[in-house]
mmCIF file of C-alpha atoms and ligand atoms in Angstrom:
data_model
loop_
_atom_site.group_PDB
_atom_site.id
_atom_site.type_symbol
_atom_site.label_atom_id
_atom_site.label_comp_id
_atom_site.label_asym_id
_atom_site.label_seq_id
_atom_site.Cartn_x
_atom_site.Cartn_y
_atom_site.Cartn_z
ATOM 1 C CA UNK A 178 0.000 0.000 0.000
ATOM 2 C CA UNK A 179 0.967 3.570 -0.704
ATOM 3 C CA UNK A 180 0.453 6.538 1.214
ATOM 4 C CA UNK A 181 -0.622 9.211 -1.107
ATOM 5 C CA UNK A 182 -2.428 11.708 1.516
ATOM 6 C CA UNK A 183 -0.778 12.613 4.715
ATOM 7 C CA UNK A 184 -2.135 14.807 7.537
ATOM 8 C CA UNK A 185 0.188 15.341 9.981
ATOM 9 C CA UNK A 186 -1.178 17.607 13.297
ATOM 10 C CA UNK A 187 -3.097 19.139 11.155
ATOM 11 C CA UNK A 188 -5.485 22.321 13.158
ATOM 12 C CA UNK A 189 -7.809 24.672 11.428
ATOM 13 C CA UNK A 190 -8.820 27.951 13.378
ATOM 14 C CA UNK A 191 -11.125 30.921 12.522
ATOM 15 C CA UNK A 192 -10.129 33.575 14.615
ATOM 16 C CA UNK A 193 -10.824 31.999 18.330
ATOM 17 C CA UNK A 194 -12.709 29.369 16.891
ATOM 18 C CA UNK A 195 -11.313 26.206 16.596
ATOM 19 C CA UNK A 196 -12.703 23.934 13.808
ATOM 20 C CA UNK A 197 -10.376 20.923 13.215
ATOM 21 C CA UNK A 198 -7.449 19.784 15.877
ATOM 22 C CA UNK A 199 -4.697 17.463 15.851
ATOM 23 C CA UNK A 200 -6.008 15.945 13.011
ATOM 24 C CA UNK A 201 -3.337 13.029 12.180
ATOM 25 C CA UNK A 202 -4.213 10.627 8.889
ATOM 26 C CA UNK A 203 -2.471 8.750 6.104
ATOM 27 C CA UNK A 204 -4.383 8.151 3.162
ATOM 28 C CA UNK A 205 -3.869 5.244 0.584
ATOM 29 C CA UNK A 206 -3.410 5.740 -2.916
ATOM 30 C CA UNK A 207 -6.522 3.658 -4.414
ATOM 31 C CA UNK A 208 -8.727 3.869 -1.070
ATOM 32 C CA UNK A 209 -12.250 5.185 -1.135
ATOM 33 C CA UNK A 210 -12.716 7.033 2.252
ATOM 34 C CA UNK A 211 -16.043 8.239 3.355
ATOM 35 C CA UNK A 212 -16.155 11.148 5.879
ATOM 36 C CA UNK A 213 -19.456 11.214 8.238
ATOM 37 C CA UNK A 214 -19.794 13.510 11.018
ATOM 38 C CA UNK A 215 -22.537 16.300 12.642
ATOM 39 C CA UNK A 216 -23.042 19.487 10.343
ATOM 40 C CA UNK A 217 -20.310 21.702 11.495
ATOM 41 C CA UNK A 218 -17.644 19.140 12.278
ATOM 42 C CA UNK A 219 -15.408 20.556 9.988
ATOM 43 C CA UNK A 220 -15.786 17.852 6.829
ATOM 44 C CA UNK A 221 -16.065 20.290 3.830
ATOM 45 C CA UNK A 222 -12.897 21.790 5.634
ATOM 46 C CA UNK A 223 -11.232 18.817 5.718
ATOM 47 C CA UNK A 224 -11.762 18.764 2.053
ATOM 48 C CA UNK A 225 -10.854 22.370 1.241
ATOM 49 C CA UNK A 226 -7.349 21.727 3.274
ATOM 50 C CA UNK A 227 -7.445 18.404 1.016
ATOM 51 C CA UNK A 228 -7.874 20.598 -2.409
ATOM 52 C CA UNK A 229 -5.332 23.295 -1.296
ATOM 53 C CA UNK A 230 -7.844 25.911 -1.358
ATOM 54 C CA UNK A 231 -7.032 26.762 2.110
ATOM 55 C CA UNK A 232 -3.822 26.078 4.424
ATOM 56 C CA UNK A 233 -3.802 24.438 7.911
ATOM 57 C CA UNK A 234 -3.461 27.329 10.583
ATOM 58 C CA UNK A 235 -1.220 24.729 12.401
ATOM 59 C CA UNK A 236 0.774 21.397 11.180
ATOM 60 C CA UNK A 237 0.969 19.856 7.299
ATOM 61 C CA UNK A 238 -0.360 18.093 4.343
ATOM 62 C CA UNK A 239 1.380 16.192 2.147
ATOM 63 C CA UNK A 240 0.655 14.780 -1.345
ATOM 64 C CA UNK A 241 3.295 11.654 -2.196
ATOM 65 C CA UNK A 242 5.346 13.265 0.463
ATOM 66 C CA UNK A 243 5.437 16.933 -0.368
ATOM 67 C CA UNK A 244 3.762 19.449 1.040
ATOM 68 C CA UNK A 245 0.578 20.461 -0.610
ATOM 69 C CA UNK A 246 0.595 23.842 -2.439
ATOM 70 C CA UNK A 247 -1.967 25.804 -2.189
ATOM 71 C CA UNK A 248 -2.780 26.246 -5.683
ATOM 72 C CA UNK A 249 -4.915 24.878 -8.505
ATOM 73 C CA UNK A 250 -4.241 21.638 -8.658
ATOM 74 C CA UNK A 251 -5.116 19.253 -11.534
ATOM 75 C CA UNK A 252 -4.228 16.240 -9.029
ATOM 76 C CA UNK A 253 -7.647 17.095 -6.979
ATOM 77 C CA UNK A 254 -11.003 17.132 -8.746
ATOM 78 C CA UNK A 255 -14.102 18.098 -6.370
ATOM 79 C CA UNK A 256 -18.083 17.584 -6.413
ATOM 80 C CA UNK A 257 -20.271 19.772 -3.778
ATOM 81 C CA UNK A 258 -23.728 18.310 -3.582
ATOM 82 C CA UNK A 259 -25.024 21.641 -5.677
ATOM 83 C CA UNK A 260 -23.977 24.279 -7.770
ATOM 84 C CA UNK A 261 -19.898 23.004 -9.100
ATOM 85 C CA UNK A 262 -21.412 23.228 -12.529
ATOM 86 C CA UNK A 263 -21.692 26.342 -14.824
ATOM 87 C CA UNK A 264 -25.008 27.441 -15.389
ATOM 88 C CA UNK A 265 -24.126 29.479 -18.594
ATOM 89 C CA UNK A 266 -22.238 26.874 -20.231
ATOM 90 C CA UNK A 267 -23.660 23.757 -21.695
ATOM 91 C CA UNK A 268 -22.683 19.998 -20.619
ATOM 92 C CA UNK A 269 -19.793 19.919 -22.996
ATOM 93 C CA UNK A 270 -18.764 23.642 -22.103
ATOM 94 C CA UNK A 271 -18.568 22.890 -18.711
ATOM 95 C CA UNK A 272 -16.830 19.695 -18.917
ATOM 96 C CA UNK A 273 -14.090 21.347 -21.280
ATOM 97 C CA UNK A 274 -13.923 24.475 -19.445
ATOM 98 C CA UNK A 275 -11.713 22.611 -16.903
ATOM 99 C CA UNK A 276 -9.106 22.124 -19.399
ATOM 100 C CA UNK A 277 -9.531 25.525 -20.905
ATOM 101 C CA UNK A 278 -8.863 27.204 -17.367
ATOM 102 C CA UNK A 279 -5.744 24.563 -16.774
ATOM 103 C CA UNK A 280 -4.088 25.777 -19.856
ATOM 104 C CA UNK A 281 -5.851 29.575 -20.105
ATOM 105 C CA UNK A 282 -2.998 30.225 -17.383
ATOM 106 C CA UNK A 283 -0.162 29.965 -19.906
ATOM 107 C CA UNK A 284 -2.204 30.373 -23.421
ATOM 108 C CA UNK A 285 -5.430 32.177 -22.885
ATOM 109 C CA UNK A 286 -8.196 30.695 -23.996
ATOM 110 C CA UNK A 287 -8.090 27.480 -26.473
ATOM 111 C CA UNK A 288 -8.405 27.948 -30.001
ATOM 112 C CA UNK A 289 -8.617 25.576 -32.845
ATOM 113 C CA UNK A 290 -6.835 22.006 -32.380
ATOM 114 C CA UNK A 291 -6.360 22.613 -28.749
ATOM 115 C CA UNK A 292 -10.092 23.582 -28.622
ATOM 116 C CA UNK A 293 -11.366 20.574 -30.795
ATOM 117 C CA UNK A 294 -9.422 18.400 -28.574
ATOM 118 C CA UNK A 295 -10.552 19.975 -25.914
ATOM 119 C CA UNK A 296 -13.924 19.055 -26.743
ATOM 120 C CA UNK A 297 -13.553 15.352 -27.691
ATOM 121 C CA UNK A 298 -11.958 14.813 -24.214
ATOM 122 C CA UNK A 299 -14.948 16.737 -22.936
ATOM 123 C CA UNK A 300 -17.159 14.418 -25.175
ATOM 124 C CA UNK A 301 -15.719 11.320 -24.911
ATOM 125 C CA UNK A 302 -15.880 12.018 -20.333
ATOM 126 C CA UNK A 303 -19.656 12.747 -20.704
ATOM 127 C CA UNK A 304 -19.996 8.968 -22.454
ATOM 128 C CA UNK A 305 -18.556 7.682 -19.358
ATOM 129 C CA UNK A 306 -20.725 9.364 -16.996
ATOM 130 C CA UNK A 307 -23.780 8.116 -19.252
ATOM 131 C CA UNK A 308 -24.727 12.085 -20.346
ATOM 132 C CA UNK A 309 -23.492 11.640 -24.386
ATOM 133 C CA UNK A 310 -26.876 12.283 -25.413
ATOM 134 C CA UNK A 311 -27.004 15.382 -23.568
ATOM 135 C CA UNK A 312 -23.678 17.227 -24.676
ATOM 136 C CA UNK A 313 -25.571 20.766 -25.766
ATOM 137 C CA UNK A 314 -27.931 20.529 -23.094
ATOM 138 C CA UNK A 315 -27.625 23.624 -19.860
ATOM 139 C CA UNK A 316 -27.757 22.409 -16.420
ATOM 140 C CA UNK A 317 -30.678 24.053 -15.858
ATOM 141 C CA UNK A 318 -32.757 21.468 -18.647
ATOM 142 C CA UNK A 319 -31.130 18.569 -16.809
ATOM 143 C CA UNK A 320 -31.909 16.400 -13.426
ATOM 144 C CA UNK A 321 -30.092 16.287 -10.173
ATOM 145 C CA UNK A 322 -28.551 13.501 -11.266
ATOM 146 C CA UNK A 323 -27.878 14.345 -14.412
ATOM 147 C CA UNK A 324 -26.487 17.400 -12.791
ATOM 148 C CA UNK A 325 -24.147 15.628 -10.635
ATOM 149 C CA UNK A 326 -22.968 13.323 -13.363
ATOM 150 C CA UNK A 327 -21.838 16.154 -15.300
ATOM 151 C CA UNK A 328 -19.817 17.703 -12.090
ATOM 152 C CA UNK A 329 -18.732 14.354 -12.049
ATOM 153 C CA UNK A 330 -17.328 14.606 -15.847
ATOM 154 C CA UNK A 331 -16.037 17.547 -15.053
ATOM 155 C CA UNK A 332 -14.177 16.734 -12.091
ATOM 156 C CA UNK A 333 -12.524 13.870 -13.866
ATOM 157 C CA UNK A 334 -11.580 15.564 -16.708
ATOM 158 C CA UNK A 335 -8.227 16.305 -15.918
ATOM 159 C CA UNK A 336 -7.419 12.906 -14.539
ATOM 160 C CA UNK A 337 -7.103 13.809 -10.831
ATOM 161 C CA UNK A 338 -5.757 11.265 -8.757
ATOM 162 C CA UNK A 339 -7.817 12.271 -5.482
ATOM 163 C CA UNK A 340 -11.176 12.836 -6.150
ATOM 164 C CA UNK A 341 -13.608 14.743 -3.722
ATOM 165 C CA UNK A 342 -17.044 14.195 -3.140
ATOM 166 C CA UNK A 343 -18.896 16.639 -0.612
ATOM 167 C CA UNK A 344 -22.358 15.228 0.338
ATOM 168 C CA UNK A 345 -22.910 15.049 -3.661
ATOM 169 C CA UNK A 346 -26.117 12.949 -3.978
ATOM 170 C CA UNK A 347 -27.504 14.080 -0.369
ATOM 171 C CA UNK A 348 -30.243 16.134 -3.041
ATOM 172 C CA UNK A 349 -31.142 12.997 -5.027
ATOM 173 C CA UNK A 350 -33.744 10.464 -5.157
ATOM 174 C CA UNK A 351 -32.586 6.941 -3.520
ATOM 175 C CA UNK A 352 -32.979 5.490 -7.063
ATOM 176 C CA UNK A 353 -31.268 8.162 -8.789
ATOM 177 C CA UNK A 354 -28.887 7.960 -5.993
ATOM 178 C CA UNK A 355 -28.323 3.978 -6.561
ATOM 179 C CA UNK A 356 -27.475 4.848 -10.075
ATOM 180 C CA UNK A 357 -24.940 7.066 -8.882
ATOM 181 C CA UNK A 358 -23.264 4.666 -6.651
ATOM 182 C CA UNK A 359 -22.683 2.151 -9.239
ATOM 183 C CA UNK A 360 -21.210 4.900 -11.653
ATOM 184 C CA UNK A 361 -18.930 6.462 -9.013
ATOM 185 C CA UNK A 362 -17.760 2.527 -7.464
ATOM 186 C CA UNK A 363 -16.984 2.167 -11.542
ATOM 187 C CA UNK A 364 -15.402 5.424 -12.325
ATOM 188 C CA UNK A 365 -13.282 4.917 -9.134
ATOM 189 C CA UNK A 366 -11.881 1.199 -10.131
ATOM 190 C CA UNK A 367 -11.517 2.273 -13.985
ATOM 191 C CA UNK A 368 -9.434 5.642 -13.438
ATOM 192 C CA UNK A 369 -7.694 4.205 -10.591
ATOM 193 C CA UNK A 370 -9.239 7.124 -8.214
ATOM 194 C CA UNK A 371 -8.474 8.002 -4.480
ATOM 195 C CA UNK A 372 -11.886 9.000 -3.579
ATOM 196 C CA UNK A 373 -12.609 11.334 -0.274
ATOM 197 C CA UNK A 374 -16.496 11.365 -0.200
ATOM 198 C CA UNK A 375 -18.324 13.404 2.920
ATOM 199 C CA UNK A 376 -22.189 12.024 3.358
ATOM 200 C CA UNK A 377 -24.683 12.482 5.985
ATOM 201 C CA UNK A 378 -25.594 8.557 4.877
ATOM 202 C CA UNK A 379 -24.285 6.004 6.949
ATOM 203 C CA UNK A 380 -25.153 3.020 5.280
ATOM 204 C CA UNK A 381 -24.069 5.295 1.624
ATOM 205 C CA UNK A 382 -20.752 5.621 3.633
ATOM 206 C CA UNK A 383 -20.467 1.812 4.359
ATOM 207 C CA UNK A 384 -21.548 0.866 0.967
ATOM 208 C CA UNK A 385 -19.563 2.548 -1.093
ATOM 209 C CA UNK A 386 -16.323 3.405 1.312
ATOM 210 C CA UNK A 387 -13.184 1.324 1.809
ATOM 211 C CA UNK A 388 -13.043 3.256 5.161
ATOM 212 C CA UNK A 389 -14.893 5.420 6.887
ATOM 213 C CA UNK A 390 -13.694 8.656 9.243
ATOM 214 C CA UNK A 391 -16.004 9.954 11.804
ATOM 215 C CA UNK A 392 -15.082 13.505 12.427
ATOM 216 C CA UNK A 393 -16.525 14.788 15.999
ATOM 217 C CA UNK A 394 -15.250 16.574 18.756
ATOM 218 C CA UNK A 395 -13.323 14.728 21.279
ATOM 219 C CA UNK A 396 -13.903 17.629 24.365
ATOM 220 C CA UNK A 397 -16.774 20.301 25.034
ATOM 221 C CA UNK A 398 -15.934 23.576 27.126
ATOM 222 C CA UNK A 399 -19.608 24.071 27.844
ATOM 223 C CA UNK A 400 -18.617 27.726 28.089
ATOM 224 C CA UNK A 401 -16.734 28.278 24.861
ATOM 225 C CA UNK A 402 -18.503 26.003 22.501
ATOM 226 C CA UNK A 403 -15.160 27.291 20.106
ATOM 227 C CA UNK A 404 -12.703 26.373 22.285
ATOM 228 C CA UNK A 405 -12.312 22.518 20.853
ATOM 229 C CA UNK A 406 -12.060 21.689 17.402
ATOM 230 C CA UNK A 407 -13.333 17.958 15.911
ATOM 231 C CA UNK A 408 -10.771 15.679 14.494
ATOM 232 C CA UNK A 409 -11.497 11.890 13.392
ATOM 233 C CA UNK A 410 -13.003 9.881 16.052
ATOM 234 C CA UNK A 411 -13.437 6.951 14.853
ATOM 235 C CA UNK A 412 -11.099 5.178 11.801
ATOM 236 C CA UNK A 413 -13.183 2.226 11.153
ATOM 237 C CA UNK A 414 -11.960 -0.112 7.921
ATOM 238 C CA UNK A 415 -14.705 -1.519 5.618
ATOM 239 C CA UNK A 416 -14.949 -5.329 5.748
ATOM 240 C CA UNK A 417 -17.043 -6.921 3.325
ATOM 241 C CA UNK A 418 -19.449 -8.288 6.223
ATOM 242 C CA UNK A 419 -20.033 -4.356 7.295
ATOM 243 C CA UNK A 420 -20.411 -3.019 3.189
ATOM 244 C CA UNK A 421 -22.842 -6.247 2.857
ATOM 245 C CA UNK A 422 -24.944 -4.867 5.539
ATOM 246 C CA UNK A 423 -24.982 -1.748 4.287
ATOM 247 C CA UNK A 424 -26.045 -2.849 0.738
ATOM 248 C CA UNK A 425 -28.718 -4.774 2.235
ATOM 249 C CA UNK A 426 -29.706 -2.075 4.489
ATOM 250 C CA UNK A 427 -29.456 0.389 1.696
ATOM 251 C CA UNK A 428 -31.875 -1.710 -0.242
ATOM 252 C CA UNK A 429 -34.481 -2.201 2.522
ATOM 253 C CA UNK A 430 -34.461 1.781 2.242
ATOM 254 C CA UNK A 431 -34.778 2.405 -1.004
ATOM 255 C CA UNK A 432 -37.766 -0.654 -1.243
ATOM 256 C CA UNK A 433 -39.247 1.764 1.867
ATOM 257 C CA UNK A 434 -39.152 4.769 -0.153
HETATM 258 N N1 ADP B 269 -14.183 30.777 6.391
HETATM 259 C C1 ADP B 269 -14.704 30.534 7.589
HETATM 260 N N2 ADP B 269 -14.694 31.459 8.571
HETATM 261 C C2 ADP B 269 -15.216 31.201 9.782
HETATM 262 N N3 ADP B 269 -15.779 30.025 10.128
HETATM 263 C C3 ADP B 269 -15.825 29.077 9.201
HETATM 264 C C4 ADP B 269 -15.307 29.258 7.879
HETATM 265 N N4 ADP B 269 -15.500 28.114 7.183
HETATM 266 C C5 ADP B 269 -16.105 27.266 8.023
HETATM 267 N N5 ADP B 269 -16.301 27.829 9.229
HETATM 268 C C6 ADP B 269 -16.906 27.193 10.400
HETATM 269 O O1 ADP B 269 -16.242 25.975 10.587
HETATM 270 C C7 ADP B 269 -17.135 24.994 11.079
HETATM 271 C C8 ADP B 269 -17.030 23.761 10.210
HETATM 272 O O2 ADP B 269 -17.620 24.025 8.958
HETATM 273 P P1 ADP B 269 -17.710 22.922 7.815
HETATM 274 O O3 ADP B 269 -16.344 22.462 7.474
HETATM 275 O O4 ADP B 269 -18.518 23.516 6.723
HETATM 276 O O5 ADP B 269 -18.500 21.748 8.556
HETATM 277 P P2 ADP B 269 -19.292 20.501 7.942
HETATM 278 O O6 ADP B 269 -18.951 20.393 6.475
HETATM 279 O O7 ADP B 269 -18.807 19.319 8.728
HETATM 280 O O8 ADP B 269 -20.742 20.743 8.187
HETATM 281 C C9 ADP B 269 -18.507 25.641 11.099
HETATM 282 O O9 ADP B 269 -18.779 26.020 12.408
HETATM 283 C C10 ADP B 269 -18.355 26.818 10.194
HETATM 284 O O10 ADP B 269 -19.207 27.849 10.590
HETATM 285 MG MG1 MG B 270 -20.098 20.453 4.788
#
């Protein structure tokens, strides 16, 4: 096993409030971790420090070693539940739009070959996601799933390595959502992902995770609810037995629903 992700004392602090602490971790390349915890535990931080769009206040990240720069990054891709995709830019826009950013910073924006190519990559990521009869098609025509599967596309599109998933089918239908478990347990064994995936779903977090983090606070000051941060609580690895359960548990739900 590889390390690819390591956390290492990692604290995050808003003025005199203290949001993560002592947060120590190695992540494996190739492992799909789910991240559950109470709203305000500090998970979507966790996965900003993660994408480098914010620093640690205290302690380090490192990506195969090195410290992580904060900086766009085409090793991180990320999906929020809502609102990652363009709304002025249709499916194939938006998925190529991550490639025309990536190479705006040295060329400005793509033009003919670069721009063709752009769009078959764009093209041929849709098809994977199942969205390649929707390519000129606005987010605002499509479903929630459809939605996501195009964040999904383009998220992927520049081959991250670590892919980040913030509660992103928490707004979806549990048979919408099925479908997107089986395309993101796919994606993630095709492309060789390292998937970080927060959820409020328990049994989503079972099913799908090769681990699962429980981020919580470890002490209360009844006095200065800011005074503690959370940091992961429990580390529990997925055995088959547990991500049976969950499957079966999942599909008891979804029959219920
Ligand atoms: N930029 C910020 N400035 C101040 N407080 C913040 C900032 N970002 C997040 N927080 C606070 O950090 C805590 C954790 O937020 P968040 O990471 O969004 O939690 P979760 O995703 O687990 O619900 C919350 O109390 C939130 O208000
Ligand atoms: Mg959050």
């Amino acid at each position: 096993m590889t390390t690819l992700l390591s956390l290492r004392d990692v604290w995050v602090e808003y003025g005199d409030k203290v949001v993560l602490e002592r947060v120590d971790l190695d992540i494996e390349q190739g492992s799909f971790v789910s991240v559950v915890g109470p709203s305000g535990a500090g998970k979507s931080t966790f996965l900003r420090l993660v994408l480098g769009q914010e620093g640690p206040t205290r302690g380090q990240i490192l990506l195969d070693g090195i410290p992580l720069t904060a900086e766009c990054h085409p090793d991180r891709g990320v999906v929020f539940q809502r609102y990652s995709v363009f709304p002025h830019l249709t499916a194939v826009q938006n998925v190529a739009f991550g490639l025309e950013c990536d190479q705006s910073l040295l060329l400005g924006k793509l033009f003919g070959r670069a721009k063709r190519d752009a769009l078959a990559r764009a093209t041929e990521m849709l098809a994977a996601v199942g969205l390649e009869h929707n390519l000129d098609v606005y987010p605002a025509q499509m479903s929630g799933g459809m939605q996501q599967r195009l964040a999904i596309a383009q998220a992927l599109i520049k081959h991250p390595r670590v892919l980040l998933l913030d509660e992103p089918f928490g707004a979806l239908d549990p048979g919408i959502r099925n479908d997107m478990h089986t395309l993101v347990t796919r994606l993630w064994r095709e492309h060789g992902l390292t998937i970080i995936m927060v959820t409020h779903d328990i049994k989503e977090a079972f099913k799908l995770g090769t681990r699962v983090l429980a981020f919580d606070k470890r002490r209360i000051d009844p006095h200065a609810p800011n005074r503690f941060g959370a940091t992961a609580v429990y580390d529990v690895p997925v055995t088959k037995k547990t991500q049976a359960e969950a499957i079966a548990a999942d599909l008891a739900g979804g029959a219920a629903a």
